[in-house]
Structures are given as structure tokens and as C-alpha cells.
Amino acid sequence: MLGLSVCMSYLITETAFWGHSSKWTNWRNYIPRQKRVFTQHELAMHDGSSPDMPLLLAIEGDVYDVSSGWGFYGPGSSYHLFAGRDASRAFGTNCLSRSDHLTHDTRGLSEKELAGIKGWHRYFDNHQQYVKLGIVQLSPIDPAAPIPPPCEDAKPRPK
Ligand code: HEM
């Protein structure tokens, strides 16, 4: 019965469990692979500029293969700015227009903004198609460097 349900679900919804998406139903997560440690430079090479290389992004230091989201993150797409880097700050501040928010520097963010980052992190972790590949070695933040100022035209995400 379970097998039949899985087959019917796959034929109709192209997912194994009737559209319920979770990392547990993503077969790619069951391929044994060594968790890789990326340098920021290596991550940057996976920003979609080379169509034959996987498209990666990072959040809070974790690296995800988001190749199946090429329409979101590929060159020319709305969220290309997240590709090939750890832009955790922008995930928290909703600031898509300023390059100084495309950073893993989360100093000075509010509880709500930090919770926003955690929410996106969970999103990538639980996504049915995206796969966590490893981590990125992030350059340490210089405590003396100025904190990026708040973003005036942060776009609230639709609910
Ligand atoms: C005016 C504000 C915004 C609108 C109308 C909007 C709309 C959308 C829509 C329609 C999608 C596609 C959803 C789907 O097909 O499942 C999407 C995806 C996405 N949005 Fe936004 N968005 C907005 C702001 C933002 C902001 C501020 C962020 C960053 C924090 C953001 C991050 C994302 C990401 C990362 C995805 C891709 C999710 C994935 O990989 O599956 N959006 N957005």
C-alpha cells in the first residue's frame, strides 16, 4: 500500500508524499557524501556564472546546492544576489538592494531579524530539493569595522 501511495503521489504531484516537502523525503539527502568545507572563493565560483557547475548559496555558514532553484538564483534572477555567497544579513534585514547587507556579518541585528535568518536557514535545511553540501570557511568579522547601516528600502516579504 505504501509503495502504491508513493508511486501514485509521484505520478500526480512529482513528490513521494503528496506534496509534503521535507528533507526526509528528498532522496538526494540519502546519498552518502563527505561534508565539504568550501572557501569563500570556491563558493563564489558557484554563483551560476558557469551553467555546468552546481549553483550554491550559504546561510549561517552552511552551504546548500540550490541548482533546482536556478530560476530564483541564476544570473538575471531576482535572488541571484544570494548565489555563491553567505548573505545571512540580507536574509534577516530583507535588504536586497544594498551590497553591504550581502554579508555573513550579523552584528547589530534585532532579535526579529536574527529569527528571520534562522527561519530561512530552516527553509533551506528542510527544502525538498536543496541539499546541504557542507560549510563555508567565513572570514572573521573585524570588530572595529563599521556595522552596515539599516536598509531604508527593505522589502517586507509577503506572508
Ligand atoms: C516585495 C517583496 C517580495 C515579493 C513580492 C516576493 C515574492 C516572491 C515569490 C512570488 C517567490 C516565489 C515563491 C514560490 O514560487 O514558491 C519568492 C521566492 C523567494 N523569495 Fe521573495 N518576495 C519578496 C521579498 C523577498 C525578500 C525581502 C527576500 C529576502 C529575504 C526574499 C527571498 C526569497 C527567496 C530566497 C525566494 C526563493 C525561495 C526558494 O529558493 O524556494 N523575498 N519571492
Coordinates of N, CA and C and ligand atoms in Angstrom, one line a residue:
M1 N 0.8 -1.2 0.0 CA 0.0 0.0 0.0 C 0.9 1.3 0.0
L2 N 1.9 1.2 0.9 CA 2.8 2.4 0.9 C 3.4 2.6 -0.4
G3 N 3.9 1.5 -1.0 CA 4.6 1.6 -2.3 C 3.6 2.2 -3.4
L4 N 2.4 1.8 -3.4 CA 1.4 2.3 -4.3 C 1.1 3.7 -4.1
S5 N 1.0 4.1 -2.8 CA 0.8 5.5 -2.5 C 1.9 6.4 -3.0
V6 N 3.2 5.9 -2.7 CA 4.3 6.7 -3.2 C 4.3 6.8 -4.7
C7 N 4.0 5.7 -5.4 CA 4.0 5.8 -6.9 C 2.9 6.7 -7.4
M8 N 1.7 6.6 -6.8 CA 0.6 7.5 -7.2 C 1.0 8.9 -6.9
S9 N 1.5 9.2 -5.7 CA 1.9 10.5 -5.4 C 2.9 11.1 -6.3
Y10 N 3.9 10.2 -6.7 CA 4.9 10.7 -7.6 C 4.4 11.0 -9.0
L11 N 3.5 10.2 -9.4 CA 2.9 10.4 -10.8 C 2.1 11.7 -10.8
I12 N 1.3 11.9 -9.7 CA 0.4 13.1 -9.7 C 1.1 14.4 -9.2
T13 N 1.9 14.3 -8.1 CA 2.5 15.5 -7.6 C 4.0 15.7 -7.8
E14 N 4.6 14.6 -8.4 CA 6.0 14.6 -8.5 C 6.8 14.7 -7.2
T15 N 6.1 14.3 -6.1 CA 6.7 14.2 -4.8 C 6.3 12.9 -4.2
A16 N 7.1 12.3 -3.3 CA 6.8 11.0 -2.8 C 5.7 10.9 -1.8
F17 N 5.4 12.1 -1.2 CA 4.4 12.0 -0.1 C 3.4 13.1 -0.3
W18 N 2.8 13.2 -1.5 CA 1.6 14.0 -1.8 C 1.9 15.5 -1.5
G19 N 3.1 15.9 -1.9 CA 3.4 17.3 -1.8 C 4.0 17.8 -0.5
H20 N 4.1 16.8 0.5 CA 4.7 17.2 1.8 C 6.2 17.3 1.6
S21 N 6.7 18.5 1.7 CA 8.1 18.6 1.4 C 8.9 18.7 2.7
S22 N 9.9 17.9 2.7 CA 10.8 17.9 3.9 C 12.1 17.2 3.4
K23 N 13.2 17.5 4.2 CA 14.5 16.9 3.8 C 14.4 15.4 3.9
W24 N 13.5 14.8 4.7 CA 13.4 13.4 4.8 C 12.8 12.7 3.6
T25 N 12.1 13.5 2.8 CA 11.5 12.9 1.6 C 12.4 13.3 0.3
N26 N 13.5 13.9 0.6 CA 14.4 14.2 -0.5 C 15.5 13.1 -0.7
W27 N 15.3 12.3 -1.7 CA 16.2 11.2 -1.9 C 17.7 11.6 -2.0
R28 N 17.9 12.9 -2.4 CA 19.3 13.3 -2.5 C 20.0 13.3 -1.2
N29 N 19.2 13.5 -0.1 CA 19.8 13.5 1.2 C 20.3 12.2 1.7
Y30 N 19.9 11.1 0.9 CA 20.3 9.8 1.4 C 21.6 9.3 0.6
I31 N 22.1 10.1 -0.3 CA 23.4 9.8 -0.9 C 24.5 10.1 0.0
P32 N 25.3 9.1 0.4 CA 26.3 9.4 1.4 C 27.4 10.3 0.8
R33 N 27.7 11.4 1.4 CA 28.7 12.2 0.8 C 29.5 12.9 2.0
Q34 N 30.7 13.1 1.7 CA 31.5 13.8 2.7 C 31.1 15.2 2.8
K35 N 30.9 15.7 4.0 CA 30.6 17.2 4.1 C 31.8 17.9 3.7
R36 N 31.6 18.9 2.8 CA 32.8 19.6 2.3 C 33.0 20.9 2.9
V37 N 34.2 21.4 3.0 CA 34.5 22.7 3.6 C 34.9 23.6 2.4
F38 N 34.1 24.6 2.1 CA 34.3 25.5 1.0 C 35.1 26.7 1.5
T39 N 35.9 27.2 0.6 CA 36.4 28.6 0.9 C 35.4 29.5 0.3
Q40 N 35.5 30.8 0.7 CA 34.5 31.8 0.1 C 34.8 31.9 -1.4
H41 N 36.0 31.7 -1.8 CA 36.4 31.9 -3.2 C 35.7 30.7 -4.0
E42 N 35.8 29.5 -3.4 CA 35.2 28.3 -4.1 C 33.7 28.5 -4.2
L43 N 33.1 29.0 -3.1 CA 31.6 29.3 -3.1 C 31.2 30.3 -4.2
A44 N 32.1 31.3 -4.3 CA 31.8 32.4 -5.3 C 31.8 31.9 -6.7
M45 N 32.6 30.8 -6.9 CA 32.7 30.3 -8.3 C 31.4 29.5 -8.7
H46 N 30.5 29.2 -7.6 CA 29.3 28.5 -7.9 C 28.1 29.4 -7.9
D47 N 28.2 30.6 -8.4 CA 27.1 31.6 -8.4 C 26.3 31.5 -9.7
G48 N 26.5 30.5 -10.5 CA 25.7 30.3 -11.7 C 26.3 30.9 -12.9
S49 N 27.5 31.5 -12.8 CA 28.1 32.0 -14.0 C 28.5 30.9 -14.9
S50 N 28.9 29.7 -14.3 CA 29.2 28.6 -15.2 C 28.0 27.6 -15.1
P51 N 27.2 27.5 -16.2 CA 26.0 26.7 -16.1 C 26.2 25.2 -15.8
D52 N 27.5 24.8 -16.1 CA 27.8 23.4 -15.8 C 28.2 23.1 -14.4
M53 N 28.3 24.1 -13.6 CA 28.6 23.9 -12.2 C 27.4 24.1 -11.3
P54 N 27.3 23.3 -10.2 CA 26.1 23.5 -9.3 C 26.0 24.9 -8.8
L55 N 24.8 25.3 -8.5 CA 24.5 26.7 -8.0 C 24.4 26.5 -6.5
L56 N 25.3 27.3 -5.8 CA 25.3 27.1 -4.3 C 25.0 28.5 -3.6
L57 N 24.5 28.4 -2.4 CA 24.4 29.5 -1.6 C 24.7 29.1 -0.1
A58 N 25.0 30.0 0.7 CA 25.3 29.7 2.1 C 24.4 30.6 3.0
I59 N 24.1 30.0 4.2 CA 23.4 30.8 5.2 C 23.9 30.3 6.5
E60 N 24.3 31.3 7.4 CA 24.9 31.0 8.7 C 26.0 29.9 8.6
G61 N 26.8 30.0 7.5 CA 27.9 29.1 7.3 C 27.7 27.8 6.6
D62 N 26.4 27.4 6.5 CA 26.0 26.1 5.9 C 25.8 26.3 4.4
V63 N 26.4 25.4 3.6 CA 26.3 25.5 2.1 C 25.3 24.6 1.5
Y64 N 24.4 25.1 0.7 CA 23.3 24.3 0.1 C 23.5 24.4 -1.5
D65 N 23.2 23.2 -2.1 CA 23.1 23.1 -3.5 C 21.7 23.5 -3.9
V66 N 21.5 24.7 -4.5 CA 20.1 25.2 -4.9 C 20.0 25.1 -6.4
S67 N 20.7 24.2 -7.1 CA 20.6 24.2 -8.5 C 19.2 24.1 -9.0
S68 N 18.3 23.3 -8.3 CA 17.0 23.2 -8.8 C 16.2 24.5 -8.7
G69 N 16.8 25.5 -8.0 CA 16.1 26.8 -7.9 C 16.8 27.8 -8.8
W70 N 17.3 27.3 -10.0 CA 18.0 28.2 -10.9 C 17.2 29.4 -11.3
G71 N 15.9 29.2 -11.4 CA 15.0 30.3 -11.8 C 15.0 31.4 -10.7
F72 N 15.3 31.1 -9.5 CA 15.4 32.1 -8.4 C 16.8 32.7 -8.3
Y73 N 17.8 31.8 -8.4 CA 19.1 32.2 -8.0 C 20.1 32.4 -9.2
G74 N 19.7 31.9 -10.4 CA 20.6 32.0 -11.5 C 20.8 33.5 -12.0
P75 N 21.9 33.7 -12.8 CA 22.1 35.0 -13.3 C 20.9 35.7 -13.9
G76 N 20.6 36.9 -13.5 CA 19.5 37.6 -14.1 C 18.2 37.4 -13.3
S77 N 18.2 36.5 -12.3 CA 17.0 36.2 -11.5 C 17.0 37.1 -10.3
S78 N 15.7 37.2 -9.7 CA 15.5 38.1 -8.6 C 16.4 37.9 -7.4
Y79 N 16.8 36.6 -7.1 CA 17.5 36.4 -5.9 C 19.0 35.9 -6.2
H80 N 19.4 36.3 -7.4 CA 20.8 35.9 -7.8 C 21.8 36.5 -6.8
L81 N 21.5 37.6 -6.1 CA 22.4 38.2 -5.2 C 22.8 37.2 -4.0
F82 N 21.9 36.2 -3.8 CA 22.2 35.2 -2.7 C 23.2 34.1 -3.2
A83 N 23.4 34.0 -4.5 CA 24.1 32.9 -5.0 C 25.6 33.1 -4.8
G84 N 26.3 32.0 -4.5 CA 27.7 32.0 -4.4 C 28.3 32.7 -3.2
R85 N 27.5 33.0 -2.2 CA 28.0 33.7 -1.0 C 27.1 33.4 0.2
D86 N 27.6 33.8 1.3 CA 26.8 33.8 2.6 C 26.3 35.2 2.8
A87 N 25.0 35.4 2.5 CA 24.5 36.8 2.7 C 23.4 36.7 3.8
S88 N 23.8 36.1 4.9 CA 22.9 35.9 6.0 C 22.2 37.2 6.4
R89 N 23.0 38.3 6.4 CA 22.5 39.6 6.9 C 21.2 40.0 6.1
A90 N 21.3 39.8 4.8 CA 20.2 40.3 3.9 C 19.0 39.4 4.1
F91 N 19.2 38.1 4.5 CA 18.0 37.2 4.8 C 17.3 37.8 6.1
G92 N 18.1 38.4 7.0 CA 17.5 38.9 8.2 C 16.9 40.3 8.0
T93 N 17.5 41.1 7.2 CA 17.1 42.5 7.1 C 16.2 42.7 5.9
N94 N 16.0 41.7 5.1 CA 15.2 41.8 3.9 C 15.7 42.9 2.9
C95 N 17.0 43.2 3.0 CA 17.5 44.2 2.2 C 18.2 43.6 1.0
L96 N 17.5 43.8 -0.1 CA 18.1 43.2 -1.4 C 18.8 44.2 -2.3
S97 N 18.8 45.4 -1.8 CA 19.3 46.5 -2.7 C 20.7 47.0 -2.3
R98 N 21.2 46.5 -1.2 CA 22.5 47.1 -0.8 C 23.5 46.0 -0.6
S99 N 24.7 46.2 -1.3 CA 25.7 45.2 -1.2 C 26.3 45.0 0.2
D100 N 26.2 46.1 1.0 CA 26.8 45.9 2.3 C 26.0 45.0 3.2
H101 N 24.8 44.6 2.8 CA 24.0 43.6 3.5 C 24.2 42.2 3.0
L102 N 25.0 42.1 1.9 CA 25.2 40.8 1.4 C 26.5 40.2 2.1
T103 N 26.3 40.0 3.3 CA 27.5 39.6 4.2 C 27.0 38.6 5.3
H104 N 28.0 37.9 5.8 CA 27.7 37.0 6.9 C 27.8 37.8 8.3
D105 N 28.1 39.0 8.2 CA 28.2 39.9 9.4 C 26.8 40.2 9.9
T106 N 26.4 39.6 11.0 CA 25.1 39.8 11.6 C 25.1 40.7 12.8
R107 N 26.2 41.4 13.0 CA 26.3 42.3 14.2 C 25.2 43.4 14.1
G108 N 24.7 43.6 15.3 CA 23.7 44.7 15.4 C 22.3 44.4 15.0
L109 N 22.0 43.2 14.5 CA 20.7 42.9 14.1 C 19.7 42.7 15.3
S110 N 18.4 43.0 15.1 CA 17.5 42.8 16.2 C 17.1 41.3 16.3
E111 N 16.5 41.0 17.4 CA 16.0 39.6 17.7 C 15.2 39.1 16.5
K112 N 14.3 40.0 16.0 CA 13.4 39.6 14.9 C 14.2 39.3 13.7
E113 N 15.2 40.2 13.4 CA 16.0 39.9 12.2 C 16.8 38.6 12.3
L114 N 17.3 38.4 13.5 CA 18.1 37.1 13.7 C 17.2 35.9 13.5
A115 N 15.9 36.1 14.0 CA 14.9 35.0 13.9 C 14.6 34.8 12.4
G116 N 14.6 35.9 11.6 CA 14.3 35.8 10.2 C 15.4 34.9 9.5
I117 N 16.6 35.2 9.9 CA 17.7 34.4 9.3 C 17.5 32.9 9.7
K118 N 17.2 32.6 11.0 CA 17.0 31.2 11.4 C 15.9 30.6 10.6
G119 N 14.8 31.4 10.3 CA 13.7 30.9 9.5 C 14.1 30.4 8.1
W120 N 14.9 31.3 7.5 CA 15.4 30.9 6.1 C 16.4 29.7 6.2
H121 N 17.2 29.7 7.3 CA 18.1 28.6 7.4 C 17.3 27.3 7.5
R122 N 16.2 27.3 8.3 CA 15.4 26.1 8.4 C 14.7 25.8 7.0
Y123 N 14.4 26.9 6.3 CA 13.8 26.7 5.0 C 14.7 25.9 4.0
F124 N 16.0 26.3 4.0 CA 16.9 25.6 3.1 C 17.2 24.2 3.6
D125 N 17.2 24.0 4.9 CA 17.5 22.7 5.5 C 16.4 21.7 5.2
N126 N 15.2 22.2 5.3 CA 14.0 21.3 5.1 C 13.5 21.2 3.7
H127 N 14.2 22.0 2.8 CA 13.7 22.0 1.4 C 13.8 20.6 0.8
Q128 N 12.7 20.4 0.0 CA 12.7 19.0 -0.6 C 13.8 18.8 -1.7
Q129 N 14.2 19.8 -2.4 CA 15.2 19.6 -3.5 C 16.6 20.1 -3.1
Y130 N 16.7 21.1 -2.3 CA 18.0 21.6 -2.0 C 18.7 20.6 -1.0
V131 N 20.0 20.6 -1.2 CA 20.8 19.6 -0.4 C 22.0 20.4 0.3
K132 N 22.1 20.1 1.6 CA 23.3 20.7 2.3 C 24.6 19.9 1.9
L133 N 25.5 20.7 1.4 CA 26.8 20.0 1.0 C 27.9 20.1 2.0
G134 N 27.8 21.1 2.9 CA 28.9 21.3 3.8 C 28.9 22.7 4.4
I135 N 30.1 23.2 4.7 CA 30.1 24.5 5.3 C 31.1 25.4 4.5
V136 N 31.0 26.7 4.8 CA 32.0 27.6 4.2 C 32.8 28.2 5.3
Q137 N 34.1 28.3 5.0 CA 35.0 29.0 6.0 C 34.9 30.5 5.8
L138 N 34.2 31.1 6.7 CA 33.9 32.6 6.6 C 35.0 33.4 7.2
S139 N 35.4 34.5 6.5 CA 36.4 35.3 7.1 C 35.9 36.0 8.4
P140 N 36.8 36.1 9.4 CA 36.3 36.7 10.7 C 35.9 38.1 10.5
I141 N 34.9 38.5 11.2 CA 34.5 39.9 11.1 C 35.4 40.8 12.0
D142 N 35.9 41.8 11.5 CA 36.7 42.7 12.3 C 35.8 43.5 13.2
P143 N 36.0 43.4 14.5 CA 35.0 44.0 15.5 C 35.1 45.6 15.3
A144 N 36.2 46.1 14.8 CA 36.4 47.5 14.6 C 35.7 48.0 13.3
A145 N 35.3 47.1 12.4 CA 34.7 47.6 11.2 C 33.3 48.1 11.5
P146 N 32.9 49.1 10.7 CA 31.6 49.7 11.0 C 30.4 48.7 10.7
I147 N 29.4 48.7 11.5 CA 28.2 47.8 11.2 C 27.4 48.4 10.1
P148 N 27.0 47.6 9.1 CA 26.3 48.2 8.0 C 25.0 48.9 8.5
P149 N 24.8 50.1 8.0 CA 23.6 50.8 8.5 C 22.3 50.2 8.0
P150 N 21.2 50.4 8.7 CA 19.9 49.8 8.3 C 19.6 50.2 6.9
C151 N 18.8 49.3 6.3 CA 18.4 49.5 4.9 C 17.1 50.3 4.8
E152 N 17.1 51.3 4.1 CA 15.9 52.2 4.0 C 14.8 51.5 3.2
D153 N 15.1 50.8 2.2 CA 14.1 50.3 1.3 C 14.0 48.7 1.4
A154 N 14.1 48.2 2.7 CA 14.0 46.8 2.8 C 12.6 46.4 2.4
K155 N 12.5 45.3 1.7 CA 11.2 44.9 1.1 C 10.6 43.8 2.0
P156 N 9.5 44.1 2.7 CA 8.9 43.1 3.5 C 8.5 41.9 2.7
R157 N 8.7 40.7 3.2 CA 8.3 39.5 2.4 C 6.8 39.3 2.5
P158 N 6.2 38.9 1.4 CA 4.8 38.6 1.5 C 4.6 37.4 2.4
K159 N 3.5 37.3 3.2 CA 3.2 36.2 4.1 C 2.8 35.0 3.2
Ligands
HEM1 C1 8.1 42.8 -2.4 C2 8.6 41.8 -1.7 C3 8.6 40.3 -2.2 C4 7.8 39.6 -3.0 C5 6.5 40.1 -3.7 C6 8.4 38.3 -3.2 C7 7.8 37.3 -3.9 C8 8.3 36.0 -4.0 C9 7.7 34.9 -4.8 C10 6.4 35.0 -5.5 C11 8.5 33.9 -4.7 C12 8.3 32.5 -5.4 C13 7.7 31.6 -4.4 C14 7.5 30.2 -5.0 O1 7.3 30.1 -6.2 O2 7.5 29.2 -4.2 C15 9.7 34.3 -3.9 C16 10.7 33.4 -3.6 C17 11.8 33.8 -2.8 N1 11.9 35.0 -2.1 FE1 10.7 36.6 -2.3 N2 9.5 38.2 -2.4 C18 9.7 39.4 -1.8 C19 10.7 39.8 -1.0 C20 11.7 38.9 -0.6 C21 12.8 39.3 0.3 C22 13.0 40.6 1.0 C23 13.6 38.2 0.4 C24 14.9 38.1 1.2 C25 15.0 38.0 2.5 C26 13.1 37.2 -0.4 C27 13.6 35.9 -0.6 C28 13.1 35.0 -1.4 C29 13.8 33.7 -1.7 C30 15.2 33.3 -1.2 C31 13.0 33.0 -2.6 C32 13.3 31.7 -3.2 C33 12.9 30.6 -2.3 C34 13.3 29.2 -2.8 O3 14.5 29.0 -3.1 O4 12.5 28.3 -2.9 N3 11.9 37.6 -1.0 N4 9.5 35.6 -3.5

